[in-house]
Amino acid sequence: MSADTGPARMEREELDIIPIAQPVMGKPEEDAVLEVLRSGHLSLGPRVPEFERRFAEHVGSTCASAVSNGTTALHLSMRAAGVTDGTEIVTSPFTFVATANAAVYERARPVFADIDPVTLNLDPAAARAAITDKTAAIVPVHIFGYPADMVAFEALGLPIVEDAAQALGARHHDGPAVGGRGNPSIFGFYPNKQLATGEGGMITMGEAAMKVRVDSERNQGRAPNMDWLDHDRLGFNYRLSDVACAIGIAQMDRLDDMLAARARVAAWYRDALAGLERERGLQLPCADGATHDGDRRGWFVFTVQVPRDGLSRDDVINALRARGIQSKPYLPAIHLMSYYKDEFGYREGMFPVAEDVAARSLALPFFPQMTQAQVERVSGTLADILS
Ligand SMILES: *Cc1c(COP(=O)(O)O)cnc(C)c1O
């Protein structure tokens, strides 16, 4: 039988669903997990410091602490930066909800400021205007992997926590990799991220003293070498298992290849969507160096903003789904979520740039193993829908 050639095969491929994301997992990860299982040392074992060391080396930070996910990484980083009851953080409303939630865990107020329409990152001028005498920290997010303008934020003279969960592999125009400037910076390893462990997170830091505090707070407030029955501060169980760290180490070995593959897929998309950008006003992710020559994106998602004068973003998502292509609204503005409206009094109209972008943006299928044929099918389908 020749069922795998000719029109029949093409027809079947047409029907194949293209997922929005897909982790790269293989033999090295399987072997690493088995090794941990057979060792019997499933938590607080040797894989944790090894993963931390490898990760810190990659971003060029003094040290790093592995934690249970990106959200707990944000929580411990904010505590370490001095975010407490009655204080405020200044951050972007155009980010994953965890960025703001982590401040609320400490009963601090998330104060939003509008974003830059090109990079979609927190606008430094807007952030400065939002500072009050209660501001404990500025929390820039490197959204969609594009480096935030850290030189401008650092000039504000306040503690900083960087949400780098989407930006592994990105680099700043003044030299450091994202996460390597010394500010506590957080990463997450959910399966759609550049590096995946299932669940997992990392804090990179410039000060060893901060790591001592974070390592204690992730482990019930236990000091290093302290008797396990005594605790000299409040802590949590935010530990990452040796099984997850072993997967993380195996992923570190192939990280550069996975990042290069993502950049290649992004370049295919840019080519395939150039016509729609020019003729229909579809907005693509900004190019590297859009605001500062030398800034480089670490590719996480490929998001586009639909033109203002045609089908709505949600109509486009539904039409893509009907043709076997997954996509999703990405990201919704946090200040318009019910909890943030009810609890903090946020309303529509407060951050017009973020609201406009959030209403029009969607994430297309994007993962390292994506083929050029898949990119072309997504792009061609999008062109059909928009024309
Ligand atoms: C993924 C992500 C996080 C962390 O999420 P977890 O699911 O808790 O690991 C935090 N901030 C942003 C912007 C993210 O994209």
PDB file of N, CA and C in Angstrom, residues 129-209:
ATOM      1  N   ALA A 129       6.442  57.356  36.903  1.00  0.00           N
ATOM      2  CA  ALA A 129       5.300  58.168  37.328  1.00  0.00           C
ATOM      3  C   ALA A 129       4.428  57.417  38.347  1.00  0.00           C
ATOM      4  N   ALA A 130       4.537  56.105  38.390  1.00  0.00           N
ATOM      5  CA  ALA A 130       3.691  55.310  39.289  1.00  0.00           C
ATOM      6  C   ALA A 130       4.343  55.078  40.656  1.00  0.00           C
ATOM      7  N   ILE A 131       5.588  55.530  40.810  1.00  0.00           N
ATOM      8  CA  ILE A 131       6.293  55.319  42.084  1.00  0.00           C
ATOM      9  C   ILE A 131       5.700  56.211  43.177  1.00  0.00           C
ATOM     10  N   THR A 132       5.521  55.637  44.371  1.00  0.00           N
ATOM     11  CA  THR A 132       5.065  56.421  45.535  1.00  0.00           C
ATOM     12  C   THR A 132       6.036  56.134  46.685  1.00  0.00           C
ATOM     13  N   ASP A 133       5.775  56.735  47.844  1.00  0.00           N
ATOM     14  CA  ASP A 133       6.667  56.449  48.977  1.00  0.00           C
ATOM     15  C   ASP A 133       6.446  55.051  49.546  1.00  0.00           C
ATOM     16  N   LYS A 134       5.457  54.323  48.994  1.00  0.00           N
ATOM     17  CA  LYS A 134       5.241  52.936  49.439  1.00  0.00           C
ATOM     18  C   LYS A 134       5.882  51.919  48.487  1.00  0.00           C
ATOM     19  N   THR A 135       6.423  52.373  47.370  1.00  0.00           N
ATOM     20  CA  THR A 135       6.957  51.427  46.388  1.00  0.00           C
ATOM     21  C   THR A 135       8.158  50.663  46.952  1.00  0.00           C
ATOM     22  N   ALA A 136       8.014  49.346  47.050  1.00  0.00           N
ATOM     23  CA  ALA A 136       9.111  48.524  47.572  1.00  0.00           C
ATOM     24  C   ALA A 136       9.986  48.000  46.443  1.00  0.00           C
ATOM     25  N   ALA A 137       9.404  47.776  45.273  1.00  0.00           N
ATOM     26  CA  ALA A 137      10.194  47.201  44.172  1.00  0.00           C
ATOM     27  C   ALA A 137       9.546  47.488  42.831  1.00  0.00           C
ATOM     28  N   ILE A 138      10.403  47.583  41.821  1.00  0.00           N
ATOM     29  CA  ILE A 138       9.943  47.638  40.433  1.00  0.00           C
ATOM     30  C   ILE A 138      10.076  46.210  39.894  1.00  0.00           C
ATOM     31  N   VAL A 139       9.053  45.758  39.193  1.00  0.00           N
ATOM     32  CA  VAL A 139       9.072  44.379  38.683  1.00  0.00           C
ATOM     33  C   VAL A 139       8.888  44.379  37.156  1.00  0.00           C
ATOM     34  N   PRO A 140       9.965  44.633  36.416  1.00  0.00           N
ATOM     35  CA  PRO A 140       9.860  44.569  34.954  1.00  0.00           C
ATOM     36  C   PRO A 140       9.726  43.112  34.507  1.00  0.00           C
ATOM     37  N   VAL A 141       8.988  42.921  33.426  1.00  0.00           N
ATOM     38  CA  VAL A 141       8.788  41.587  32.848  1.00  0.00           C
ATOM     39  C   VAL A 141       9.384  41.626  31.444  1.00  0.00           C
ATOM     40  N   HIS A 142      10.195  40.659  31.099  1.00  0.00           N
ATOM     41  CA  HIS A 142      10.755  40.594  29.742  1.00  0.00           C
ATOM     42  C   HIS A 142       9.748  39.843  28.893  1.00  0.00           C
ATOM     43  N   ILE A 143       8.714  40.580  28.464  1.00  0.00           N
ATOM     44  CA  ILE A 143       7.552  39.884  27.896  1.00  0.00           C
ATOM     45  C   ILE A 143       7.869  39.307  26.519  1.00  0.00           C
ATOM     46  N   PHE A 144       7.381  38.114  26.276  1.00  0.00           N
ATOM     47  CA  PHE A 144       7.607  37.380  25.021  1.00  0.00           C
ATOM     48  C   PHE A 144       9.102  37.249  24.733  1.00  0.00           C
ATOM     49  N   GLY A 145       9.908  37.274  25.820  1.00  0.00           N
ATOM     50  CA  GLY A 145      11.344  37.075  25.656  1.00  0.00           C
ATOM     51  C   GLY A 145      12.126  38.299  25.227  1.00  0.00           C
ATOM     52  N   TYR A 146      11.450  39.456  25.107  1.00  0.00           N
ATOM     53  CA  TYR A 146      12.182  40.654  24.666  1.00  0.00           C
ATOM     54  C   TYR A 146      12.711  41.405  25.892  1.00  0.00           C
ATOM     55  N   PRO A 147      14.020  41.702  25.924  1.00  0.00           N
ATOM     56  CA  PRO A 147      14.599  42.306  27.132  1.00  0.00           C
ATOM     57  C   PRO A 147      14.000  43.677  27.461  1.00  0.00           C
ATOM     58  N   ALA A 148      13.594  43.838  28.713  1.00  0.00           N
ATOM     59  CA  ALA A 148      13.086  45.133  29.188  1.00  0.00           C
ATOM     60  C   ALA A 148      14.256  46.104  29.310  1.00  0.00           C
ATOM     61  N   ASP A 149      13.927  47.390  29.358  1.00  0.00           N
ATOM     62  CA  ASP A 149      14.951  48.443  29.379  1.00  0.00           C
ATOM     63  C   ASP A 149      15.520  48.580  30.799  1.00  0.00           C
ATOM     64  N   MET A 150      16.373  47.618  31.171  1.00  0.00           N
ATOM     65  CA  MET A 150      16.847  47.576  32.560  1.00  0.00           C
ATOM     66  C   MET A 150      17.713  48.774  32.930  1.00  0.00           C
ATOM     67  N   VAL A 151      18.425  49.336  31.982  1.00  0.00           N
ATOM     68  CA  VAL A 151      19.262  50.498  32.296  1.00  0.00           C
ATOM     69  C   VAL A 151      18.377  51.622  32.837  1.00  0.00           C
ATOM     70  N   ALA A 152      17.220  51.827  32.206  1.00  0.00           N
ATOM     71  CA  ALA A 152      16.289  52.869  32.662  1.00  0.00           C
ATOM     72  C   ALA A 152      15.684  52.503  34.019  1.00  0.00           C
ATOM     73  N   PHE A 153      15.323  51.247  34.226  1.00  0.00           N
ATOM     74  CA  PHE A 153      14.725  50.859  35.515  1.00  0.00           C
ATOM     75  C   PHE A 153      15.743  50.949  36.648  1.00  0.00           C
ATOM     76  N   GLU A 154      16.971  50.536  36.377  1.00  0.00           N
ATOM     77  CA  GLU A 154      17.999  50.577  37.422  1.00  0.00           C
ATOM     78  C   GLU A 154      18.294  52.022  37.828  1.00  0.00           C
ATOM     79  N   ALA A 155      18.111  52.964  36.898  1.00  0.00           N
ATOM     80  CA  ALA A 155      18.358  54.374  37.210  1.00  0.00           C
ATOM     81  C   ALA A 155      17.326  54.922  38.202  1.00  0.00           C
ATOM     82  N   LEU A 156      16.218  54.220  38.406  1.00  0.00           N
ATOM     83  CA  LEU A 156      15.194  54.696  39.335  1.00  0.00           C
ATOM     84  C   LEU A 156      15.612  54.503  40.793  1.00  0.00           C
ATOM     85  N   GLY A 157      16.639  53.696  41.025  1.00  0.00           N
ATOM     86  CA  GLY A 157      17.216  53.589  42.370  1.00  0.00           C
ATOM     87  C   GLY A 157      16.406  52.792  43.376  1.00  0.00           C
ATOM     88  N   LEU A 158      15.508  51.938  42.931  1.00  0.00           N
ATOM     89  CA  LEU A 158      14.704  51.105  43.838  1.00  0.00           C
ATOM     90  C   LEU A 158      15.082  49.635  43.655  1.00  0.00           C
ATOM     91  N   PRO A 159      14.762  48.783  44.655  1.00  0.00           N
ATOM     92  CA  PRO A 159      14.989  47.347  44.448  1.00  0.00           C
ATOM     93  C   PRO A 159      14.221  46.862  43.216  1.00  0.00           C
ATOM     94  N   ILE A 160      14.800  45.883  42.556  1.00  0.00           N
ATOM     95  CA  ILE A 160      14.204  45.343  41.326  1.00  0.00           C
ATOM     96  C   ILE A 160      14.089  43.834  41.430  1.00  0.00           C
ATOM     97  N   VAL A 161      12.954  43.305  40.993  1.00  0.00           N
ATOM     98  CA  VAL A 161      12.808  41.869  40.760  1.00  0.00           C
ATOM     99  C   VAL A 161      12.458  41.730  39.283  1.00  0.00           C
ATOM    100  N   GLU A 162      13.222  40.919  38.552  1.00  0.00           N
ATOM    101  CA  GLU A 162      12.937  40.750  37.121  1.00  0.00           C
ATOM    102  C   GLU A 162      12.135  39.468  36.896  1.00  0.00           C
ATOM    103  N   ASP A 163      11.002  39.607  36.213  1.00  0.00           N
ATOM    104  CA  ASP A 163      10.276  38.414  35.784  1.00  0.00           C
ATOM    105  C   ASP A 163      10.817  38.029  34.403  1.00  0.00           C
ATOM    106  N   ALA A 164      11.736  37.060  34.425  1.00  0.00           N
ATOM    107  CA  ALA A 164      12.403  36.611  33.199  1.00  0.00           C
ATOM    108  C   ALA A 164      11.859  35.259  32.744  1.00  0.00           C
ATOM    109  N   ALA A 165      10.655  34.902  33.228  1.00  0.00           N
ATOM    110  CA  ALA A 165      10.102  33.568  32.960  1.00  0.00           C
ATOM    111  C   ALA A 165       9.975  33.261  31.472  1.00  0.00           C
ATOM    112  N   GLN A 166       9.863  34.311  30.646  1.00  0.00           N
ATOM    113  CA  GLN A 166       9.705  34.080  29.208  1.00  0.00           C
ATOM    114  C   GLN A 166      10.988  34.358  28.441  1.00  0.00           C
ATOM    115  N   ALA A 167      12.082  34.658  29.147  1.00  0.00           N
ATOM    116  CA  ALA A 167      13.218  35.285  28.450  1.00  0.00           C
ATOM    117  C   ALA A 167      14.544  34.539  28.552  1.00  0.00           C
ATOM    118  N   LEU A 168      14.483  33.230  28.804  1.00  0.00           N
ATOM    119  CA  LEU A 168      15.740  32.490  28.818  1.00  0.00           C
ATOM    120  C   LEU A 168      16.386  32.590  27.428  1.00  0.00           C
ATOM    121  N   GLY A 169      17.662  32.967  27.391  1.00  0.00           N
ATOM    122  CA  GLY A 169      18.356  33.097  26.106  1.00  0.00           C
ATOM    123  C   GLY A 169      18.387  34.518  25.574  1.00  0.00           C
ATOM    124  N   ALA A 170      17.706  35.454  26.250  1.00  0.00           N
ATOM    125  CA  ALA A 170      17.712  36.849  25.787  1.00  0.00           C
ATOM    126  C   ALA A 170      18.949  37.570  26.316  1.00  0.00           C
ATOM    127  N   ARG A 171      19.317  38.672  25.655  1.00  0.00           N
ATOM    128  CA  ARG A 171      20.508  39.414  26.055  1.00  0.00           C
ATOM    129  C   ARG A 171      20.246  40.916  25.978  1.00  0.00           C
ATOM    130  N   HIS A 172      20.828  41.656  26.944  1.00  0.00           N
ATOM    131  CA  HIS A 172      20.674  43.113  26.976  1.00  0.00           C
ATOM    132  C   HIS A 172      21.735  43.796  26.131  1.00  0.00           C
ATOM    133  N   HIS A 173      21.384  44.979  25.615  1.00  0.00           N
ATOM    134  CA  HIS A 173      22.304  45.712  24.734  1.00  0.00           C
ATOM    135  C   HIS A 173      23.597  46.104  25.444  1.00  0.00           C
ATOM    136  N   ASP A 174      23.548  46.253  26.794  1.00  0.00           N
ATOM    137  CA  ASP A 174      24.770  46.654  27.496  1.00  0.00           C
ATOM    138  C   ASP A 174      25.581  45.448  27.978  1.00  0.00           C
ATOM    139  N   GLY A 175      25.245  44.243  27.503  1.00  0.00           N
ATOM    140  CA  GLY A 175      26.127  43.103  27.747  1.00  0.00           C
ATOM    141  C   GLY A 175      25.526  41.871  28.383  1.00  0.00           C
ATOM    142  N   PRO A 176      24.977  42.001  29.634  1.00  0.00           N
ATOM    143  CA  PRO A 176      24.561  40.775  30.326  1.00  0.00           C
ATOM    144  C   PRO A 176      23.408  40.031  29.652  1.00  0.00           C
ATOM    145  N   ALA A 177      23.373  38.719  29.864  1.00  0.00           N
ATOM    146  CA  ALA A 177      22.194  37.939  29.491  1.00  0.00           C
ATOM    147  C   ALA A 177      21.070  38.342  30.437  1.00  0.00           C
ATOM    148  N   VAL A 178      19.826  38.191  29.995  1.00  0.00           N
ATOM    149  CA  VAL A 178      18.702  38.435  30.895  1.00  0.00           C
ATOM    150  C   VAL A 178      18.815  37.454  32.069  1.00  0.00           C
ATOM    151  N   GLY A 179      18.724  37.992  33.275  1.00  0.00           N
ATOM    152  CA  GLY A 179      18.884  37.173  34.476  1.00  0.00           C
ATOM    153  C   GLY A 179      20.278  37.250  35.043  1.00  0.00           C
ATOM    154  N   GLY A 180      21.181  37.920  34.350  1.00  0.00           N
ATOM    155  CA  GLY A 180      22.578  37.969  34.780  1.00  0.00           C
ATOM    156  C   GLY A 180      23.040  39.331  35.256  1.00  0.00           C
ATOM    157  N   ARG A 181      22.096  40.236  35.582  1.00  0.00           N
ATOM    158  CA  ARG A 181      22.492  41.590  35.980  1.00  0.00           C
ATOM    159  C   ARG A 181      22.732  41.725  37.482  1.00  0.00           C
ATOM    160  N   GLY A 182      22.365  40.683  38.235  1.00  0.00           N
ATOM    161  CA  GLY A 182      22.514  40.767  39.688  1.00  0.00           C
ATOM    162  C   GLY A 182      21.209  41.008  40.413  1.00  0.00           C
ATOM    163  N   ASN A 183      20.206  41.586  39.741  1.00  0.00           N
ATOM    164  CA  ASN A 183      18.878  41.705  40.356  1.00  0.00           C
ATOM    165  C   ASN A 183      18.300  40.301  40.478  1.00  0.00           C
ATOM    166  N   PRO A 184      17.574  39.995  41.583  1.00  0.00           N
ATOM    167  CA  PRO A 184      16.907  38.688  41.599  1.00  0.00           C
ATOM    168  C   PRO A 184      15.997  38.580  40.370  1.00  0.00           C
ATOM    169  N   SER A 185      16.152  37.493  39.632  1.00  0.00           N
ATOM    170  CA  SER A 185      15.412  37.304  38.379  1.00  0.00           C
ATOM    171  C   SER A 185      14.830  35.906  38.378  1.00  0.00           C
ATOM    172  N   ILE A 186      13.593  35.783  37.925  1.00  0.00           N
ATOM    173  CA  ILE A 186      12.943  34.469  38.026  1.00  0.00           C
ATOM    174  C   ILE A 186      12.685  33.852  36.653  1.00  0.00           C
ATOM    175  N   PHE A 187      12.760  32.522  36.648  1.00  0.00           N
ATOM    176  CA  PHE A 187      12.473  31.724  35.450  1.00  0.00           C
ATOM    177  C   PHE A 187      11.486  30.624  35.834  1.00  0.00           C
ATOM    178  N   GLY A 188      10.766  30.096  34.845  1.00  0.00           N
ATOM    179  CA  GLY A 188       9.812  29.014  35.103  1.00  0.00           C
ATOM    180  C   GLY A 188      10.002  27.919  34.066  1.00  0.00           C
ATOM    181  N   PHE A 189       9.703  26.687  34.460  1.00  0.00           N
ATOM    182  CA  PHE A 189       9.978  25.535  33.595  1.00  0.00           C
ATOM    183  C   PHE A 189       8.741  24.704  33.289  1.00  0.00           C
ATOM    184  N   TYR A 190       7.588  25.375  33.222  1.00  0.00           N
ATOM    185  CA  TYR A 190       6.354  24.744  32.749  1.00  0.00           C
ATOM    186  C   TYR A 190       6.617  24.238  31.318  1.00  0.00           C
ATOM    187  N   PRO A 191       5.873  23.195  30.870  1.00  0.00           N
ATOM    188  CA  PRO A 191       6.226  22.568  29.584  1.00  0.00           C
ATOM    189  C   PRO A 191       6.288  23.474  28.352  1.00  0.00           C
ATOM    190  N   ASN A 192       5.647  24.631  28.367  1.00  0.00           N
ATOM    191  CA  ASN A 192       5.720  25.489  27.167  1.00  0.00           C
ATOM    192  C   ASN A 192       6.942  26.407  27.175  1.00  0.00           C
ATOM    193  N   LYS A 193       7.704  26.429  28.269  1.00  0.00           N
ATOM    194  CA  LYS A 193       8.826  27.356  28.372  1.00  0.00           C
ATOM    195  C   LYS A 193      10.054  26.858  27.591  1.00  0.00           C
ATOM    196  N   GLN A 194      11.042  27.735  27.409  1.00  0.00           N
ATOM    197  CA  GLN A 194      12.229  27.377  26.621  1.00  0.00           C
ATOM    198  C   GLN A 194      12.935  26.155  27.194  1.00  0.00           C
ATOM    199  N   LEU A 195      12.900  26.013  28.523  1.00  0.00           N
ATOM    200  CA  LEU A 195      13.475  24.852  29.200  1.00  0.00           C
ATOM    201  C   LEU A 195      12.367  24.306  30.092  1.00  0.00           C
ATOM    202  N   ALA A 196      12.105  23.009  30.027  1.00  0.00           N
ATOM    203  CA  ALA A 196      10.947  22.448  30.735  1.00  0.00           C
ATOM    204  C   ALA A 196      11.354  21.335  31.696  1.00  0.00           C
ATOM    205  N   THR A 197      10.723  21.361  32.884  1.00  0.00           N
ATOM    206  CA  THR A 197      10.895  20.239  33.813  1.00  0.00           C
ATOM    207  C   THR A 197       9.527  19.715  34.262  1.00  0.00           C
ATOM    208  N   GLY A 198       8.462  20.155  33.612  1.00  0.00           N
ATOM    209  CA  GLY A 198       7.093  19.823  34.029  1.00  0.00           C
ATOM    210  C   GLY A 198       6.563  20.964  34.866  1.00  0.00           C
ATOM    211  N   GLU A 199       6.998  21.017  36.124  1.00  0.00           N
ATOM    212  CA  GLU A 199       6.852  22.190  36.977  1.00  0.00           C
ATOM    213  C   GLU A 199       8.253  22.503  37.479  1.00  0.00           C
ATOM    214  N   GLY A 200       8.529  23.769  37.665  1.00  0.00           N
ATOM    215  CA  GLY A 200       9.850  24.114  38.182  1.00  0.00           C
ATOM    216  C   GLY A 200      10.113  25.592  38.017  1.00  0.00           C
ATOM    217  N   GLY A 201      11.074  26.095  38.791  1.00  0.00           N
ATOM    218  CA  GLY A 201      11.432  27.506  38.692  1.00  0.00           C
ATOM    219  C   GLY A 201      12.847  27.733  39.178  1.00  0.00           C
ATOM    220  N   MET A 202      13.367  28.920  38.893  1.00  0.00           N
ATOM    221  CA  MET A 202      14.733  29.265  39.296  1.00  0.00           C
ATOM    222  C   MET A 202      14.783  30.750  39.610  1.00  0.00           C
ATOM    223  N   ILE A 203      15.556  31.092  40.637  1.00  0.00           N
ATOM    224  CA  ILE A 203      15.866  32.495  40.906  1.00  0.00           C
ATOM    225  C   ILE A 203      17.362  32.659  40.688  1.00  0.00           C
ATOM    226  N   THR A 204      17.749  33.600  39.823  1.00  0.00           N
ATOM    227  CA  THR A 204      19.170  33.919  39.700  1.00  0.00           C
ATOM    228  C   THR A 204      19.410  35.213  40.476  1.00  0.00           C
ATOM    229  N   MET A 205      20.588  35.323  41.073  1.00  0.00           N
ATOM    230  CA  MET A 205      20.881  36.446  41.975  1.00  0.00           C
ATOM    231  C   MET A 205      22.342  36.817  41.903  1.00  0.00           C
ATOM    232  N   GLY A 206      22.631  38.052  42.329  1.00  0.00           N
ATOM    233  CA  GLY A 206      24.007  38.509  42.364  1.00  0.00           C
ATOM    234  C   GLY A 206      24.644  38.376  43.732  1.00  0.00           C
ATOM    235  N   GLU A 207      23.824  38.076  44.772  1.00  0.00           N
ATOM    236  CA  GLU A 207      24.366  38.059  46.139  1.00  0.00           C
ATOM    237  C   GLU A 207      24.156  36.710  46.811  1.00  0.00           C
ATOM    238  N   ALA A 208      25.241  36.145  47.298  1.00  0.00           N
ATOM    239  CA  ALA A 208      25.169  34.847  47.983  1.00  0.00           C
ATOM    240  C   ALA A 208      24.288  34.933  49.227  1.00  0.00           C
ATOM    241  N   ALA A 209      24.267  36.098  49.905  1.00  0.00           N
ATOM    242  CA  ALA A 209      23.448  36.235  51.126  1.00  0.00           C
ATOM    243  C   ALA A 209      21.967  36.077  50.806  1.00  0.00           C
TER     244      ALA A 209
END
